[in-house]
mmCIF file with all atom_site columns, N, CA and C in Angstrom:
data_model
loop_
_atom_site.group_PDB
_atom_site.id
_atom_site.type_symbol
_atom_site.label_atom_id
_atom_site.label_alt_id
_atom_site.label_comp_id
_atom_site.label_asym_id
_atom_site.label_entity_id
_atom_site.label_seq_id
_atom_site.pdbx_PDB_ins_code
_atom_site.Cartn_x
_atom_site.Cartn_y
_atom_site.Cartn_z
_atom_site.occupancy
_atom_site.B_iso_or_equiv
_atom_site.pdbx_formal_charge
_atom_site.auth_seq_id
_atom_site.auth_comp_id
_atom_site.auth_asym_id
_atom_site.auth_atom_id
_atom_site.pdbx_PDB_model_num
ATOM 1   N N  . GLU A 1 1  ? 5.034   -3.087  -30.389 1.00 78.00 ? 719 GLU A N  1
ATOM 2   C CA . GLU A 1 1  ? 5.180   -2.800  -28.973 1.00 78.00 ? 719 GLU A CA 1
ATOM 3   C C  . GLU A 1 1  ? 4.877   -1.325  -28.719 1.00 78.00 ? 719 GLU A C  1
ATOM 4   N N  . GLU A 1 2  ? 4.127   -1.055  -27.666 1.00 85.00 ? 720 GLU A N  1
ATOM 5   C CA . GLU A 1 2  ? 3.732   0.314   -27.348 1.00 85.00 ? 720 GLU A CA 1
ATOM 6   C C  . GLU A 1 2  ? 4.754   0.979   -26.434 1.00 85.00 ? 720 GLU A C  1
ATOM 7   N N  . GLU A 1 3  ? 4.929   2.263   -26.638 1.00 89.00 ? 721 GLU A N  1
ATOM 8   C CA . GLU A 1 3  ? 5.780   3.036   -25.745 1.00 89.00 ? 721 GLU A CA 1
ATOM 9   C C  . GLU A 1 3  ? 4.951   3.479   -24.547 1.00 89.00 ? 721 GLU A C  1
ATOM 10  N N  . THR A 1 4  ? 5.618   3.628   -23.436 1.00 85.00 ? 722 THR A N  1
ATOM 11  C CA . THR A 1 4  ? 4.953   4.080   -22.225 1.00 85.00 ? 722 THR A CA 1
ATOM 12  C C  . THR A 1 4  ? 5.685   5.279   -21.676 1.00 85.00 ? 722 THR A C  1
ATOM 13  N N  . GLU A 1 5  ? 4.924   6.292   -21.305 1.00 89.00 ? 723 GLU A N  1
ATOM 14  C CA . GLU A 1 5  ? 5.502   7.449   -20.632 1.00 89.00 ? 723 GLU A CA 1
ATOM 15  C C  . GLU A 1 5  ? 5.030   7.423   -19.195 1.00 89.00 ? 723 GLU A C  1
ATOM 16  N N  . VAL A 1 6  ? 5.933   7.675   -18.292 1.00 88.00 ? 724 VAL A N  1
ATOM 17  C CA . VAL A 1 6  ? 5.604   7.680   -16.874 1.00 88.00 ? 724 VAL A CA 1
ATOM 18  C C  . VAL A 1 6  ? 5.842   9.078   -16.337 1.00 88.00 ? 724 VAL A C  1
ATOM 19  N N  . PHE A 1 7  ? 4.853   9.574   -15.619 1.00 89.00 ? 725 PHE A N  1
ATOM 20  C CA . PHE A 1 7  ? 4.966   10.881  -14.989 1.00 89.00 ? 725 PHE A CA 1
ATOM 21  C C  . PHE A 1 7  ? 4.909   10.692  -13.481 1.00 89.00 ? 725 PHE A C  1
ATOM 22  N N  . GLN A 1 8  ? 5.754   11.393  -12.794 1.00 92.00 ? 726 GLN A N  1
ATOM 23  C CA . GLN A 1 8  ? 5.718   11.356  -11.335 1.00 92.00 ? 726 GLN A CA 1
ATOM 24  C C  . GLN A 1 8  ? 5.032   12.628  -10.854 1.00 92.00 ? 726 GLN A C  1
ATOM 25  N N  . ILE A 1 9  ? 3.941   12.432  -10.136 1.00 91.00 ? 727 ILE A N  1
ATOM 26  C CA . ILE A 1 9  ? 3.189   13.562  -9.600  1.00 91.00 ? 727 ILE A CA 1
ATOM 27  C C  . ILE A 1 9  ? 3.333   13.496  -8.084  1.00 91.00 ? 727 ILE A C  1
ATOM 28  N N  . LYS A 1 10 ? 3.854   14.535  -7.523  1.00 93.00 ? 728 LYS A N  1
ATOM 29  C CA . LYS A 1 10 ? 4.108   14.568  -6.085  1.00 93.00 ? 728 LYS A CA 1
ATOM 30  C C  . LYS A 1 10 ? 2.801   14.687  -5.298  1.00 93.00 ? 728 LYS A C  1
ATOM 31  N N  . LYS A 1 11 ? 2.848   14.142  -4.110  1.00 91.00 ? 729 LYS A N  1
ATOM 32  C CA . LYS A 1 11 ? 1.707   14.178  -3.203  1.00 91.00 ? 729 LYS A CA 1
ATOM 33  C C  . LYS A 1 11 ? 1.219   15.607  -2.978  1.00 91.00 ? 729 LYS A C  1
ATOM 34  N N  . ARG A 1 12 ? 2.138   16.524  -2.782  1.00 94.00 ? 730 ARG A N  1
ATOM 35  C CA . ARG A 1 12 ? 1.748   17.912  -2.488  1.00 94.00 ? 730 ARG A CA 1
ATOM 36  C C  . ARG A 1 12 ? 1.025   18.568  -3.666  1.00 94.00 ? 730 ARG A C  1
ATOM 37  N N  . ALA A 1 13 ? 1.231   18.045  -4.867  1.00 94.00 ? 731 ALA A N  1
ATOM 38  C CA . ALA A 1 13 ? 0.538   18.582  -6.038  1.00 94.00 ? 731 ALA A CA 1
ATOM 39  C C  . ALA A 1 13 ? -0.884  18.016  -6.146  1.00 94.00 ? 731 ALA A C  1
ATOM 40  N N  . LEU A 1 14 ? -1.068  16.763  -5.764  1.00 92.00 ? 732 LEU A N  1
ATOM 41  C CA . LEU A 1 14 ? -2.380  16.133  -5.898  1.00 92.00 ? 732 LEU A CA 1
ATOM 42  C C  . LEU A 1 14 ? -3.319  16.403  -4.735  1.00 92.00 ? 732 LEU A C  1
ATOM 43  N N  . LYS A 1 15 ? -2.774  16.590  -3.546  1.00 93.00 ? 733 LYS A N  1
ATOM 44  C CA . LYS A 1 15 ? -3.630  16.732  -2.374  1.00 93.00 ? 733 LYS A CA 1
ATOM 45  C C  . LYS A 1 15 ? -4.670  17.844  -2.527  1.00 93.00 ? 733 LYS A C  1
ATOM 46  N N  . PRO A 1 16 ? -4.288  19.064  -2.938  1.00 94.00 ? 734 PRO A N  1
ATOM 47  C CA . PRO A 1 16 ? -5.322  20.101  -3.067  1.00 94.00 ? 734 PRO A CA 1
ATOM 48  C C  . PRO A 1 16 ? -6.353  19.786  -4.157  1.00 94.00 ? 734 PRO A C  1
ATOM 49  N N  . ILE A 1 17 ? -5.941  19.061  -5.165  1.00 94.00 ? 735 ILE A N  1
ATOM 50  C CA . ILE A 1 17 ? -6.880  18.666  -6.223  1.00 94.00 ? 735 ILE A CA 1
ATOM 51  C C  . ILE A 1 17 ? -7.909  17.686  -5.667  1.00 94.00 ? 735 ILE A C  1
ATOM 52  N N  . PHE A 1 18 ? -7.427  16.693  -4.903  1.00 93.00 ? 736 PHE A N  1
ATOM 53  C CA . PHE A 1 18 ? -8.334  15.726  -4.297  1.00 93.00 ? 736 PHE A CA 1
ATOM 54  C C  . PHE A 1 18 ? -9.228  16.380  -3.241  1.00 93.00 ? 736 PHE A C  1
ATOM 55  N N  . GLU A 1 19 ? -8.690  17.347  -2.523  1.00 94.00 ? 737 GLU A N  1
ATOM 56  C CA . GLU A 1 19 ? -9.492  18.024  -1.499  1.00 94.00 ? 737 GLU A CA 1
ATOM 57  C C  . GLU A 1 19 ? -10.643 18.820  -2.108  1.00 94.00 ? 737 GLU A C  1
ATOM 58  N N  . THR A 1 20 ? -10.410 19.439  -3.244  1.00 95.00 ? 738 THR A N  1
ATOM 59  C CA . THR A 1 20 ? -11.463 20.240  -3.873  1.00 95.00 ? 738 THR A CA 1
ATOM 60  C C  . THR A 1 20 ? -12.365 19.409  -4.779  1.00 95.00 ? 738 THR A C  1
ATOM 61  N N  . ASN A 1 21 ? -11.952 18.194  -5.103  1.00 94.00 ? 739 ASN A N  1
ATOM 62  C CA . ASN A 1 21 ? -12.746 17.335  -5.975  1.00 94.00 ? 739 ASN A CA 1
ATOM 63  C C  . ASN A 1 21 ? -12.719 15.906  -5.442  1.00 94.00 ? 739 ASN A C  1
ATOM 64  N N  . PRO A 1 22 ? -13.461 15.627  -4.361  1.00 90.00 ? 740 PRO A N  1
ATOM 65  C CA . PRO A 1 22 ? -13.444 14.293  -3.766  1.00 90.00 ? 740 PRO A CA 1
ATOM 66  C C  . PRO A 1 22 ? -13.901 13.188  -4.720  1.00 90.00 ? 740 PRO A C  1
ATOM 67  N N  . ASN A 1 23 ? -14.733 13.534  -5.690  1.00 94.00 ? 741 ASN A N  1
ATOM 68  C CA . ASN A 1 23 ? -15.171 12.516  -6.654  1.00 94.00 ? 741 ASN A CA 1
ATOM 69  C C  . ASN A 1 23 ? -14.025 12.023  -7.524  1.00 94.00 ? 741 ASN A C  1
ATOM 70  N N  . LEU A 1 24 ? -12.993 12.824  -7.646  1.00 94.00 ? 742 LEU A N  1
ATOM 71  C CA . LEU A 1 24 ? -11.825 12.406  -8.414  1.00 94.00 ? 742 LEU A CA 1
ATOM 72  C C  . LEU A 1 24 ? -11.143 11.214  -7.751  1.00 94.00 ? 742 LEU A C  1
ATOM 73  N N  . VAL A 1 25 ? -11.149 11.176  -6.418  1.00 92.00 ? 743 VAL A N  1
ATOM 74  C CA . VAL A 1 25 ? -10.584 10.034  -5.696  1.00 92.00 ? 743 VAL A CA 1
ATOM 75  C C  . VAL A 1 25 ? -11.343 8.766   -6.082  1.00 92.00 ? 743 VAL A C  1
ATOM 76  N N  . VAL A 1 26 ? -12.645 8.865   -6.146  1.00 92.00 ? 744 VAL A N  1
ATOM 77  C CA . VAL A 1 26 ? -13.472 7.720   -6.530  1.00 92.00 ? 744 VAL A CA 1
ATOM 78  C C  . VAL A 1 26 ? -13.138 7.287   -7.956  1.00 92.00 ? 744 VAL A C  1
ATOM 79  N N  . ASP A 1 27 ? -12.997 8.239   -8.861  1.00 94.00 ? 745 ASP A N  1
ATOM 80  C CA . ASP A 1 27 ? -12.669 7.916   -10.255 1.00 94.00 ? 745 ASP A CA 1
ATOM 81  C C  . ASP A 1 27 ? -11.299 7.252   -10.373 1.00 94.00 ? 745 ASP A C  1
ATOM 82  N N  . VAL A 1 28 ? -10.328 7.763   -9.629  1.00 91.00 ? 746 VAL A N  1
ATOM 83  C CA . VAL A 1 28 ? -8.986  7.167   -9.650  1.00 91.00 ? 746 VAL A CA 1
ATOM 84  C C  . VAL A 1 28 ? -9.046  5.733   -9.125  1.00 91.00 ? 746 VAL A C  1
ATOM 85  N N  . CYS A 1 29 ? -9.823  5.532   -8.067  1.00 91.00 ? 747 CYS A N  1
ATOM 86  C CA . CYS A 1 29 ? -9.977  4.180   -7.515  1.00 91.00 ? 747 CYS A CA 1
ATOM 87  C C  . CYS A 1 29 ? -10.587 3.222   -8.532  1.00 91.00 ? 747 CYS A C  1
ATOM 88  N N  . LYS A 1 30 ? -11.569 3.701   -9.274  1.00 91.00 ? 748 LYS A N  1
ATOM 89  C CA . LYS A 1 30 ? -12.191 2.862   -10.296 1.00 91.00 ? 748 LYS A CA 1
ATOM 90  C C  . LYS A 1 30 ? -11.177 2.452   -11.365 1.00 91.00 ? 748 LYS A C  1
ATOM 91  N N  . ILE A 1 31 ? -10.352 3.396   -11.770 1.00 91.00 ? 749 ILE A N  1
ATOM 92  C CA . ILE A 1 31 ? -9.332  3.096   -12.781 1.00 91.00 ? 749 ILE A CA 1
ATOM 93  C C  . ILE A 1 31 ? -8.332  2.087   -12.242 1.00 91.00 ? 749 ILE A C  1
ATOM 94  N N  . ILE A 1 32 ? -7.912  2.284   -11.009 1.00 89.00 ? 750 ILE A N  1
ATOM 95  C CA . ILE A 1 32 ? -6.968  1.336   -10.397 1.00 89.00 ? 750 ILE A CA 1
ATOM 96  C C  . ILE A 1 32 ? -7.597  -0.045  -10.318 1.00 89.00 ? 750 ILE A C  1
ATOM 97  N N  . ASP A 1 33 ? -8.869  -0.116  -9.912  1.00 86.00 ? 751 ASP A N  1
ATOM 98  C CA . ASP A 1 33 ? -9.560  -1.401  -9.854  1.00 86.00 ? 751 ASP A CA 1
ATOM 99  C C  . ASP A 1 33 ? -9.633  -2.068  -11.224 1.00 86.00 ? 751 ASP A C  1
ATOM 100 N N  . GLN A 1 34 ? -9.898  -1.271  -12.258 1.00 85.00 ? 752 GLN A N  1
ATOM 101 C CA . GLN A 1 34 ? -9.950  -1.833  -13.614 1.00 85.00 ? 752 GLN A CA 1
ATOM 102 C C  . GLN A 1 34 ? -8.598  -2.397  -14.023 1.00 85.00 ? 752 GLN A C  1
ATOM 103 N N  . ARG A 1 35 ? -7.539  -1.661  -13.704 1.00 82.00 ? 753 ARG A N  1
ATOM 104 C CA . ARG A 1 35 ? -6.192  -2.131  -14.041 1.00 82.00 ? 753 ARG A CA 1
ATOM 105 C C  . ARG A 1 35 ? -5.844  -3.389  -13.260 1.00 82.00 ? 753 ARG A C  1
ATOM 106 N N  . ARG A 1 36 ? -6.251  -3.439  -12.006 1.00 82.00 ? 754 ARG A N  1
ATOM 107 C CA . ARG A 1 36 ? -6.009  -4.637  -11.194 1.00 82.00 ? 754 ARG A CA 1
ATOM 108 C C  . ARG A 1 36 ? -6.698  -5.846  -11.806 1.00 82.00 ? 754 ARG A C  1
ATOM 109 N N  . GLU A 1 37 ? -7.911  -5.646  -12.279 1.00 79.00 ? 755 GLU A N  1
ATOM 110 C CA . GLU A 1 37 ? -8.631  -6.752  -12.903 1.00 79.00 ? 755 GLU A CA 1
ATOM 111 C C  . GLU A 1 37 ? -7.870  -7.289  -14.107 1.00 79.00 ? 755 GLU A C  1
ATOM 112 N N  . LEU A 1 38 ? -7.307  -6.396  -14.881 1.00 79.00 ? 756 LEU A N  1
ATOM 113 C CA . LEU A 1 38 ? -6.543  -6.822  -16.055 1.00 79.00 ? 756 LEU A CA 1
ATOM 114 C C  . LEU A 1 38 ? -5.301  -7.618  -15.661 1.00 79.00 ? 756 LEU A C  1
ATOM 115 N N  . LEU A 1 39 ? -4.738  -7.266  -14.520 1.00 77.00 ? 757 LEU A N  1
ATOM 116 C CA . LEU A 1 39 ? -3.496  -7.904  -14.085 1.00 77.00 ? 757 LEU A CA 1
ATOM 117 C C  . LEU A 1 39 ? -3.698  -9.072  -13.117 1.00 77.00 ? 757 LEU A C  1
ATOM 118 N N  . LYS A 1 40 ? -4.944  -9.292  -12.776 1.00 74.00 ? 758 LYS A N  1
ATOM 119 C CA . LYS A 1 40 ? -5.243  -10.303 -11.760 1.00 74.00 ? 758 LYS A CA 1
ATOM 120 C C  . LYS A 1 40 ? -4.741  -11.687 -12.183 1.00 74.00 ? 758 LYS A C  1
ATOM 121 N N  . ASN A 1 41 ? -4.139  -12.368 -11.229 1.00 60.00 ? 759 ASN A N  1
ATOM 122 C CA . ASN A 1 41 ? -3.740  -13.758 -11.485 1.00 60.00 ? 759 ASN A CA 1
ATOM 123 C C  . ASN A 1 41 ? -4.367  -14.642 -10.418 1.00 60.00 ? 759 ASN A C  1
ATOM 124 N N  . HIS A 1 42 ? -3.875  -15.814 -10.245 1.00 49.00 ? 760 HIS A N  1
ATOM 125 C CA . HIS A 1 42 ? -4.512  -16.783 -9.363  1.00 49.00 ? 760 HIS A CA 1
ATOM 126 C C  . HIS A 1 42 ? -3.911  -16.816 -7.957  1.00 49.00 ? 760 HIS A C  1
ATOM 127 N N  . ASP A 1 43 ? -3.293  -15.747 -7.525  1.00 54.00 ? 761 ASP A N  1
ATOM 128 C CA . ASP A 1 43 ? -2.734  -15.726 -6.173  1.00 54.00 ? 761 ASP A CA 1
ATOM 129 C C  . ASP A 1 43 ? -3.773  -15.265 -5.163  1.00 54.00 ? 761 ASP A C  1
ATOM 130 N N  . HIS A 1 44 ? -3.374  -15.093 -3.926  1.00 53.00 ? 762 HIS A N  1
ATOM 131 C CA . HIS A 1 44 ? -4.318  -14.758 -2.862  1.00 53.00 ? 762 HIS A CA 1
ATOM 132 C C  . HIS A 1 44 ? -4.992  -13.406 -3.068  1.00 53.00 ? 762 HIS A C  1
ATOM 133 N N  . ALA A 1 45 ? -4.377  -12.486 -3.754  1.00 51.00 ? 763 ALA A N  1
ATOM 134 C CA . ALA A 1 45 ? -4.994  -11.185 -4.001  1.00 51.00 ? 763 ALA A CA 1
ATOM 135 C C  . ALA A 1 45 ? -6.256  -11.331 -4.835  1.00 51.00 ? 763 ALA A C  1
ATOM 136 N N  . ALA A 1 46 ? -6.307  -12.338 -5.671  1.00 51.00 ? 764 ALA A N  1
ATOM 137 C CA . ALA A 1 46 ? -7.470  -12.558 -6.521  1.00 51.00 ? 764 ALA A CA 1
ATOM 138 C C  . ALA A 1 46 ? -8.683  -13.014 -5.713  1.00 51.00 ? 764 ALA A C  1
ATOM 139 N N  . LEU A 1 47 ? -8.478  -13.427 -4.477  1.00 57.00 ? 765 LEU A N  1
ATOM 140 C CA . LEU A 1 47 ? -9.577  -13.905 -3.659  1.00 57.00 ? 765 LEU A CA 1
ATOM 141 C C  . LEU A 1 47 ? -10.316 -12.785 -2.923  1.00 57.00 ? 765 LEU A C  1
ATOM 142 N N  . GLU A 1 48 ? -9.782  -11.581 -2.960  1.00 61.00 ? 766 GLU A N  1
ATOM 143 C CA . GLU A 1 48 ? -10.450 -10.458 -2.322  1.00 61.00 ? 766 GLU A CA 1
ATOM 144 C C  . GLU A 1 48 ? -11.757 -10.145 -3.041  1.00 61.00 ? 766 GLU A C  1
ATOM 145 N N  . THR A 1 49 ? -12.741 -9.711  -2.289  1.00 64.00 ? 767 THR A N  1
ATOM 146 C CA . THR A 1 49 ? -13.998 -9.307  -2.914  1.00 64.00 ? 767 THR A CA 1
ATOM 147 C C  . THR A 1 49 ? -13.814 -7.935  -3.555  1.00 64.00 ? 767 THR A C  1
ATOM 148 N N  . ASP A 1 50 ? -14.710 -7.593  -4.454  1.00 64.00 ? 768 ASP A N  1
ATOM 149 C CA . ASP A 1 50 ? -14.658 -6.280  -5.096  1.00 64.00 ? 768 ASP A CA 1
ATOM 150 C C  . ASP A 1 50 ? -14.750 -5.171  -4.057  1.00 64.00 ? 768 ASP A C  1
ATOM 151 N N  . GLU A 1 51 ? -15.608 -5.367  -3.051  1.00 65.00 ? 769 GLU A N  1
ATOM 152 C CA . GLU A 1 51 ? -15.786 -4.358  -2.002  1.00 65.00 ? 769 GLU A CA 1
ATOM 153 C C  . GLU A 1 51 ? -14.488 -4.172  -1.218  1.00 65.00 ? 769 GLU A C  1
ATOM 154 N N  . GLN A 1 52 ? -13.783 -5.247  -0.892  1.00 67.00 ? 770 GLN A N  1
ATOM 155 C CA . GLN A 1 52 ? -12.516 -5.160  -0.175  1.00 67.00 ? 770 GLN A CA 1
ATOM 156 C C  . GLN A 1 52 ? -11.483 -4.417  -1.003  1.00 67.00 ? 770 GLN A C  1
ATOM 157 N N  . LYS A 1 53 ? -11.456 -4.675  -2.293  1.00 65.00 ? 771 LYS A N  1
ATOM 158 C CA . LYS A 1 53 ? -10.507 -3.998  -3.170  1.00 65.00 ? 771 LYS A CA 1
ATOM 159 C C  . LYS A 1 53 ? -10.786 -2.494  -3.211  1.00 65.00 ? 771 LYS A C  1
ATOM 160 N N  . ARG A 1 54 ? -12.056 -2.132  -3.400  1.00 65.00 ? 772 ARG A N  1
ATOM 161 C CA . ARG A 1 54 ? -12.421 -0.713  -3.461  1.00 65.00 ? 772 ARG A CA 1
ATOM 162 C C  . ARG A 1 54 ? -12.085 -0.001  -2.161  1.00 65.00 ? 772 ARG A C  1
ATOM 163 N N  . ASN A 1 55 ? -12.450 -0.608  -1.054  1.00 72.00 ? 773 ASN A N  1
ATOM 164 C CA . ASN A 1 55 ? -12.173 0.001   0.240   1.00 72.00 ? 773 ASN A CA 1
ATOM 165 C C  . ASN A 1 55 ? -10.678 0.109   0.475   1.00 72.00 ? 773 ASN A C  1
ATOM 166 N N  . GLY A 1 56 ? -9.935  -0.884  0.034   1.00 78.00 ? 774 GLY A N  1
ATOM 167 C CA . GLY A 1 56 ? -8.489  -0.855  0.210   1.00 78.00 ? 774 GLY A CA 1
ATOM 168 C C  . GLY A 1 56 ? -7.849  0.283   -0.564  1.00 78.00 ? 774 GLY A C  1
ATOM 169 N N  . VAL A 1 57 ? -8.180  0.411   -1.834  1.00 79.00 ? 775 VAL A N  1
ATOM 170 C CA . VAL A 1 57 ? -7.623  1.475   -2.669  1.00 79.00 ? 775 VAL A CA 1
ATOM 171 C C  . VAL A 1 57 ? -8.121  2.830   -2.201  1.00 79.00 ? 775 VAL A C  1
ATOM 172 N N  . PHE A 1 58 ? -9.413  2.944   -1.977  1.00 81.00 ? 776 PHE A N  1
ATOM 173 C CA . PHE A 1 58 ? -10.000 4.207   -1.550  1.00 81.00 ? 776 PHE A CA 1
ATOM 174 C C  . PHE A 1 58 ? -9.405  4.651   -0.216  1.00 81.00 ? 776 PHE A C  1
ATOM 175 N N  . GLY A 1 59 ? -9.358  3.733   0.740   1.00 82.00 ? 777 GLY A N  1
ATOM 176 C CA . GLY A 1 59 ? -8.798  4.046   2.049   1.00 82.00 ? 777 GLY A CA 1
ATOM 177 C C  . GLY A 1 59 ? -7.332  4.426   1.964   1.00 82.00 ? 777 GLY A C  1
ATOM 178 N N  . SER A 1 60 ? -6.586  3.721   1.129   1.00 84.00 ? 778 SER A N  1
ATOM 179 C CA . SER A 1 60 ? -5.165  4.018   0.980   1.00 84.00 ? 778 SER A CA 1
ATOM 180 C C  . SER A 1 60 ? -4.931  5.412   0.411   1.00 84.00 ? 778 SER A C  1
ATOM 181 N N  . ILE A 1 61 ? -5.691  5.773   -0.606  1.00 84.00 ? 779 ILE A N  1
ATOM 182 C CA . ILE A 1 61 ? -5.529  7.099   -1.213  1.00 84.00 ? 779 ILE A CA 1
ATOM 183 C C  . ILE A 1 61 ? -5.920  8.183   -0.218  1.00 84.00 ? 779 ILE A C  1
ATOM 184 N N  . LYS A 1 62 ? -7.039  7.998   0.456   1.00 84.00 ? 780 LYS A N  1
ATOM 185 C CA . LYS A 1 62 ? -7.471  8.998   1.435   1.00 84.00 ? 780 LYS A CA 1
ATOM 186 C C  . LYS A 1 62 ? -6.450  9.147   2.564   1.00 84.00 ? 780 LYS A C  1
ATOM 187 N N  . LYS A 1 63 ? -5.930  8.041   3.042   1.00 84.00 ? 781 LYS A N  1
ATOM 188 C CA . LYS A 1 63 ? -4.948  8.088   4.126   1.00 84.00 ? 781 LYS A CA 1
ATOM 189 C C  . LYS A 1 63 ? -3.656  8.748   3.654   1.00 84.00 ? 781 LYS A C  1
ATOM 190 N N  . PHE A 1 64 ? -3.180  8.374   2.489   1.00 86.00 ? 782 PHE A N  1
ATOM 191 C CA . PHE A 1 64 ? -1.922  8.925   1.962   1.00 86.00 ? 782 PHE A CA 1
ATOM 192 C C  . PHE A 1 64 ? -1.990  10.434  1.829   1.00 86.00 ? 782 PHE A C  1
ATOM 193 N N  . PHE A 1 65 ? -3.131  10.937  1.353   1.00 87.00 ? 783 PHE A N  1
ATOM 194 C CA . PHE A 1 65 ? -3.277  12.374  1.131   1.00 87.00 ? 783 PHE A CA 1
ATOM 195 C C  . PHE A 1 65 ? -3.884  13.097  2.335   1.00 87.00 ? 783 PHE A C  1
ATOM 196 N N  . GLY A 1 66 ? -4.101  12.368  3.422   1.00 87.00 ? 784 GLY A N  1
ATOM 197 C CA . GLY A 1 66 ? -4.655  12.990  4.616   1.00 87.00 ? 784 GLY A CA 1
ATOM 198 C C  . GLY A 1 66 ? -6.057  13.526  4.396   1.00 87.00 ? 784 GLY A C  1
ATOM 199 N N  . LEU A 1 67 ? -6.868  12.789  3.638   1.00 84.00 ? 785 LEU A N  1
ATOM 200 C CA . LEU A 1 67 ? -8.206  13.249  3.291   1.00 84.00 ? 785 LEU A CA 1
ATOM 201 C C  . LEU A 1 67 ? -9.290  12.666  4.199   1.00 84.00 ? 785 LEU A C  1
ATOM 202 N N  . GLU A 1 68 ? -8.891  11.867  5.158   1.00 70.00 ? 786 GLU A N  1
ATOM 203 C CA . GLU A 1 68 ? -9.884  11.242  6.029   1.00 70.00 ? 786 GLU A CA 1
ATOM 204 C C  . GLU A 1 68 ? -10.522 12.289  6.912   1.00 70.00 ? 786 GLU A C  1
ATOM 205 N N  . ASN A 1 69 ? -11.828 12.178  7.044   1.00 59.00 ? 787 ASN A N  1
ATOM 206 C CA . ASN A 1 69 ? -12.590 13.155  7.847   1.00 59.00 ? 787 ASN A CA 1
ATOM 207 C C  . ASN A 1 69 ? -12.672 12.699  9.272   1.00 59.00 ? 787 ASN A C  1
#
């Protein structure tokens, strides 16, 4: 069994990083999408298209950090 370490990173710490490196938001979204694929089951969330998933995660991160233009 593997050990897991969890780190809590506050919004105020990540926002300036995302603002100066917008491509990082895209990379984080890709990782989240990959993890979702691993966890995907047969419920209604599995019926979303890849584009809907990307837009959902990307939009959520941008909105949370106030990065929308």
